[in-house]
Amino acid sequence: MSTPDIQFLFEPRTVAVIGASHDPNKIGYKIVQNIVANGYTGKVYPVNPKGGEILGLAVAPTIRDIPEEIDVALIVVPAKAVFETVQQCAAHRVKFVLIISSGFSEIGNLEEERKIVAYAREHGMRVLGPNIFGLYSVTPSLNATFGPREIPKGNVAIVTQSGALGVAMIGKAAAEKMGLSAIVSVGNKSDIDETDLLEYLVPHPQTRVILIYIEGVKDGERLVRTLKRASREKPIVVIKAGRSKRGAVAAASHTGALAGAAEVFDAIMRQCGVLCAESIQEAFNWSKFLATSVLPRGEETVIITNGGGIGVIATDACERYSVTLYDDLQILEKIFAPMTPEFGSTKNPIDLTGQATADHYDRALEAARHSESIHSVLALSCETALFDAASFAPMIERNFRAFQQAQKPIVFSALGGEKVEQLTQKLRHQGIPIFPDVTEAVSCLGALYQHYRYRSRPEPAIEPISFEERSLMKVFESARQQGRSFLLAQEAQQLLRLAGIPVPKSAIARTLDDTVRYAQEIGYPVVLKVVSRDILHKSDIGGVALDLDNAQEVMDAYGAILHNCRTHKPEALIDGIEVSQQVPPGVQIIIGARRDPSFGPILMVGLGGIYVEVMKDVSFRALPISRQEAFDMLKELKSYPVLLGVRGEEKRDIETIVDVMVRVGALLQACKNVADIEINPLIVYEHGQGGMAVDARVLLVQGGQEP
Ligand code: COA
């Protein structure tokens, strides 16, 4: 069955409210009231078996009685009556049903919810909700919510998984004079999710910023693909709940969704160019700012201030939010000396000193605006005896407009008493980005730059890596025959070899003679390891011998290993002895690829040993990744300097690590029957000397398919 175009959800020509009530205290009444009061440009049909009139509109006893096709039907009847209502909607060829009613998966009633969605989809309908407060869409002026009647029109679209928070956000948007282009409550996300909504909101001309409150991700792979493209078009701000362990439990019980692990979520959102806000206030600040600000043309920012202290705080915040401060002292002096007193400073921050008047700011801002070297400005002021609201307010307004025209972002911050607060409030309501707290101002500029950088970056070039499919399949053959959910060490090694990942030379010997012969062929020193599916921890029982330098040592070790196994694990079936090249020591790296329950295939990298075990110093990305992204993952590690060489050591072979990361990722994607691949460790040598995957663990998907 084909699915309706998402445009009909946001721009329906006809809307039915099923469960429209005559009682003004009921949700079914409020929704009709909001639709009517907001001047919806389409036609609205209340539906209620009692018939009659609601707010002057004739009430249809059933949807069948409506004389035309319905694009959107809002369902506001008790949960137990929803399925039947959905059936009636399907019979009337409704395109979208919005189920306001609660009482489904959020309270464990998953079966009913699934039944409804399955029926709807079979009949070509899509479902928003259940458990939602509705939808607002500016284009047809449709307020189909039971939230506030007045929704300020504007350019920010909000998508929210929490209903109560969504209603509160409408109120907050109004209070902050942040206009909305849409607000959609996704509730239990039984069918329509954030990704579907982005299909409309990303190209929607009136939407400049999309703000998403998200608790759990269901189809992360699809979301990632969409977000990567969407963030190149417009800023996407996300507030993710459920970051802390307690928060995750609350979020899961709240919507029945599984919250993704915080680190994975944050890393993947960054990869997609999404701006992750720490709080609702931060998300609002960013959204409002980004909806009005122009994009910068370069990275260089200048702070203009009348107070040293606030300049220092702003400088620290710039470092934290990755805002680059322009530091060509000669040019800065040339630009700002004419309006800076001798006891001030033309080094960035430009300190106009406590005696600065609105006129000084005017001159400094004009100079910054005309300079080709400066791309954005933070204008800060602390209240002094010279502060005069009557001259500061027009100065700020004038400069804001002039900067917009000059395509240069500007953010203001003013700190002081009542008069300053009144001034900031008034200007904020006019849409001018001015904050009492300088850190908030810097964080907005930081968000803008994060978006700007993502847009300016070329799209990652994902190299196709192909594998010989038949050889890959052979590796899994005996695991499949034996019903194993993992590969044996030598199988895992063979898999890596086929993927072009360097592994130590090795062979499996079944006799003493073979063991010695293989050792000679491989070259000393060698390592011997027992091969047995019954012995998992080989070293613990003396099943491993290292540093064997000649044939005699190999023969002795062979005997010792078999003796140890017989003593400690007499019942173990021994398949042979693995003889492998003993690799010299180097920096240890761990590389893992697995299928995340929320995001699908993801890659992880970290330095081995204490770095990963104690410091949890790892980075993540959703697959596939480019070489540049793999390199960025390494640079994100706190322990990255170790790879660059510390205390006179040579730089490590970073290209080899990147290459193995890309190959492990491609391998996981190629082998649909693999759940998890982990190389631990990849021993990495000096630059140009390569590396070696010494140990690998490969887990298979239970009941999985062939690669
Ligand atoms: N077709 C059409 N109308 C129907 C109907 C049907 N099959 N079944 C009932 N109705 C009518 C009722 O007659 C009533 O109208 P009336 O007041 O004129 O008699 C109206 O629909 C509402 O039914 P009622 O039984 O009174 O329920 P309610 O209004 O108390 O509650 C819900 C209905 C959907 C609001 C409620 O069940 C619910 O789920 N509330 C939670 C909503 C929520 O919080 N959502 C998430 C927000 S984030």
PDB file of C-alpha atoms in Angstrom, residues 525-530 538-539 542-549 553-554 556-561 564 577-582:
ATOM      1  CA  PRO A 525      60.510 -15.845  18.049  1.00  0.00           C
ATOM      2  CA  VAL A 526      57.135 -17.583  17.997  1.00  0.00           C
ATOM      3  CA  VAL A 527      54.147 -18.066  20.319  1.00  0.00           C
ATOM      4  CA  LEU A 528      52.325 -21.378  20.856  1.00  0.00           C
ATOM      5  CA  LYS A 529      48.648 -21.460  21.898  1.00  0.00           C
ATOM      6  CA  VAL A 530      46.357 -24.381  22.460  1.00  0.00           C
ATOM      7  CA  LYS A 538      44.079 -20.293  27.621  1.00  0.00           C
ATOM      8  CA  SER A 539      46.750 -18.442  29.639  1.00  0.00           C
ATOM      9  CA  GLY A 542      49.114 -22.698  30.928  1.00  0.00           C
ATOM     10  CA  GLY A 543      47.872 -23.092  27.365  1.00  0.00           C
ATOM     11  CA  VAL A 544      50.071 -20.318  25.954  1.00  0.00           C
ATOM     12  CA  ALA A 545      53.875 -20.083  25.624  1.00  0.00           C
ATOM     13  CA  LEU A 546      55.613 -16.865  24.535  1.00  0.00           C
ATOM     14  CA  ASP A 547      59.118 -15.894  23.393  1.00  0.00           C
ATOM     15  CA  LEU A 548      60.160 -19.222  21.893  1.00  0.00           C
ATOM     16  CA  ASP A 549      63.484 -18.640  20.130  1.00  0.00           C
ATOM     17  CA  GLU A 553      62.144 -24.302  23.105  1.00  0.00           C
ATOM     18  CA  VAL A 554      59.220 -25.012  20.773  1.00  0.00           C
ATOM     19  CA  ASP A 556      59.541 -28.145  25.266  1.00  0.00           C
ATOM     20  CA  ALA A 557      56.620 -25.707  25.158  1.00  0.00           C
ATOM     21  CA  TYR A 558      54.553 -28.108  23.034  1.00  0.00           C
ATOM     22  CA  GLY A 559      54.910 -30.807  25.680  1.00  0.00           C
ATOM     23  CA  ALA A 560      54.237 -28.396  28.547  1.00  0.00           C
ATOM     24  CA  ILE A 561      51.042 -27.030  26.968  1.00  0.00           C
ATOM     25  CA  ASN A 564      48.885 -28.424  31.393  1.00  0.00           C
ATOM     26  CA  ILE A 577      48.414 -25.986  18.567  1.00  0.00           C
ATOM     27  CA  GLU A 578      48.537 -22.575  16.964  1.00  0.00           C
ATOM     28  CA  VAL A 579      52.022 -21.415  16.054  1.00  0.00           C
ATOM     29  CA  SER A 580      52.235 -17.709  15.461  1.00  0.00           C
ATOM     30  CA  GLN A 581      54.710 -14.985  14.888  1.00  0.00           C
ATOM     31  CA  GLN A 582      55.534 -13.196  18.148  1.00  0.00           C
TER      32      GLN A 582
END
